[in-house]
Short mmCIF file of C-alpha atoms and ligand atoms in Angstrom, two decimals:
data_model
loop_
_atom_site.label_atom_id
_atom_site.label_comp_id
_atom_site.label_asym_id
_atom_site.label_seq_id
_atom_site.Cartn_x
_atom_site.Cartn_y
_atom_site.Cartn_z
CA ALA S 285 -70.47 17.30 -2.22
CA LYS S 286 -71.60 18.96 -5.47
CA THR S 287 -75.25 18.57 -4.45
CA GLY S 288 -74.68 20.01 -0.98
CA CYS S 289 -74.65 16.72 0.92
CA ASN S 290 -71.62 16.71 3.19
CA TYR S 291 -71.93 13.18 4.53
CA PHE S 292 -73.00 9.75 3.37
CA CYS S 293 -72.66 6.12 4.35
CA ILE S 294 -72.69 2.77 2.62
CA ASN S 295 -75.27 0.24 3.77
CA VAL S 296 -75.61 -3.41 2.96
CA LYS S 297 -78.90 -5.00 3.97
CA THR S 298 -78.33 -7.70 6.57
CA THR S 299 -80.44 -10.86 6.39
CA ILE S 300 -82.09 -12.06 9.62
CA CYS S 301 -83.77 -15.47 9.72
CA ASN S 302 -87.19 -15.31 11.38
CA ASP S 303 -87.04 -19.05 12.13
CA CYS S 304 -83.57 -19.61 13.65
CA GLU S 305 -82.49 -15.98 14.27
CA HIS S 306 -79.30 -16.44 12.25
CA ILE S 307 -77.84 -13.13 11.07
CA GLU S 308 -76.03 -12.98 7.76
CA LYS S 309 -74.09 -9.89 6.72
CA ARG S 310 -75.23 -10.27 3.12
CA THR S 311 -78.57 -9.58 1.46
CA LEU S 312 -80.11 -12.97 0.77
CA ASN S 313 -83.58 -14.43 0.24
CA CYS S 314 -83.01 -17.49 2.37
CA CYS S 315 -81.15 -18.47 5.53
CA THR S 316 -77.67 -19.95 5.10
CA ARG S 317 -78.03 -21.97 8.30
CA CYS S 318 -81.52 -23.52 8.13
CA SER S 319 -82.46 -22.77 4.48
CA SER S 320 -85.69 -21.06 5.54
CA SER S 321 -87.05 -18.46 3.15
CA ASN S 322 -88.77 -16.76 6.09
CA VAL S 323 -86.20 -14.01 6.38
CA ASP S 324 -86.21 -10.32 7.13
CA HIS S 325 -83.75 -7.64 6.14
CA ALA S 326 -82.18 -5.03 8.39
CA THR S 327 -80.33 -1.87 7.62
CA ARG S 328 -78.45 0.59 9.76
CA VAL S 329 -80.54 3.64 10.46
CA ILE S 330 -78.86 6.92 11.18
CA GLY S 331 -80.14 10.19 9.93
CA TYR S 332 -79.66 12.98 12.35
CA LEU S 333 -77.04 15.53 13.28
CA LYS S 334 -75.82 15.91 16.83
CA ARG S 335 -73.67 18.53 18.47
CA VAL S 336 -70.22 17.15 19.21
CA SER S 337 -70.32 19.07 22.49
CA ALA S 338 -73.34 16.94 23.47
CA PHE S 339 -71.41 13.67 22.98
CA SER S 340 -70.52 11.62 26.03
CA LYS S 341 -66.90 11.79 27.21
CA GLY S 342 -66.06 8.47 25.56
CA ARG S 343 -67.75 9.48 22.32
CA ARG S 344 -65.85 12.80 22.25
CA GLU S 345 -62.59 10.87 22.67
CA GLU S 346 -63.56 8.58 19.79
CA HIS S 347 -64.58 11.62 17.75
CA ALA S 348 -61.09 13.11 18.19
CA ASP S 349 -59.73 10.03 16.37
CA ARG S 350 -62.09 10.33 13.39
CA HIS S 351 -60.70 11.44 10.08
CA TYR S 352 -62.70 14.04 8.20
CA HIS S 353 -62.19 15.11 4.64
CA ARG S 354 -61.55 18.69 5.75
CA LYS S 355 -60.77 20.49 8.96
CA ALA S 356 -63.00 23.33 10.09
CA ARG S 357 -61.96 26.68 8.73
CA ALA S 358 -62.93 30.24 9.38
CA ILE S 359 -65.09 32.07 6.87
CA ALA S 360 -63.61 35.43 5.93
ZN1 ZN O 426 -82.49 -19.88 9.67
#
């Protein structure tokens, strides 16, 4: 907040085995199922702002349940 960033997320790189397609929710250098070292890593990508009014009906309902650090307030 002190640097002007009003949102952030925490990502953990997921490990995806290129040989057996096993997905592991940890960042590893080999597959826990087949022991292959032929693995890739995936991370959640989200980096844009969207108007809440442009959300779908279901998304707006889910948005109403979100908890924000602060409510909107008027600027005097
Ligand atoms: Zn594997």
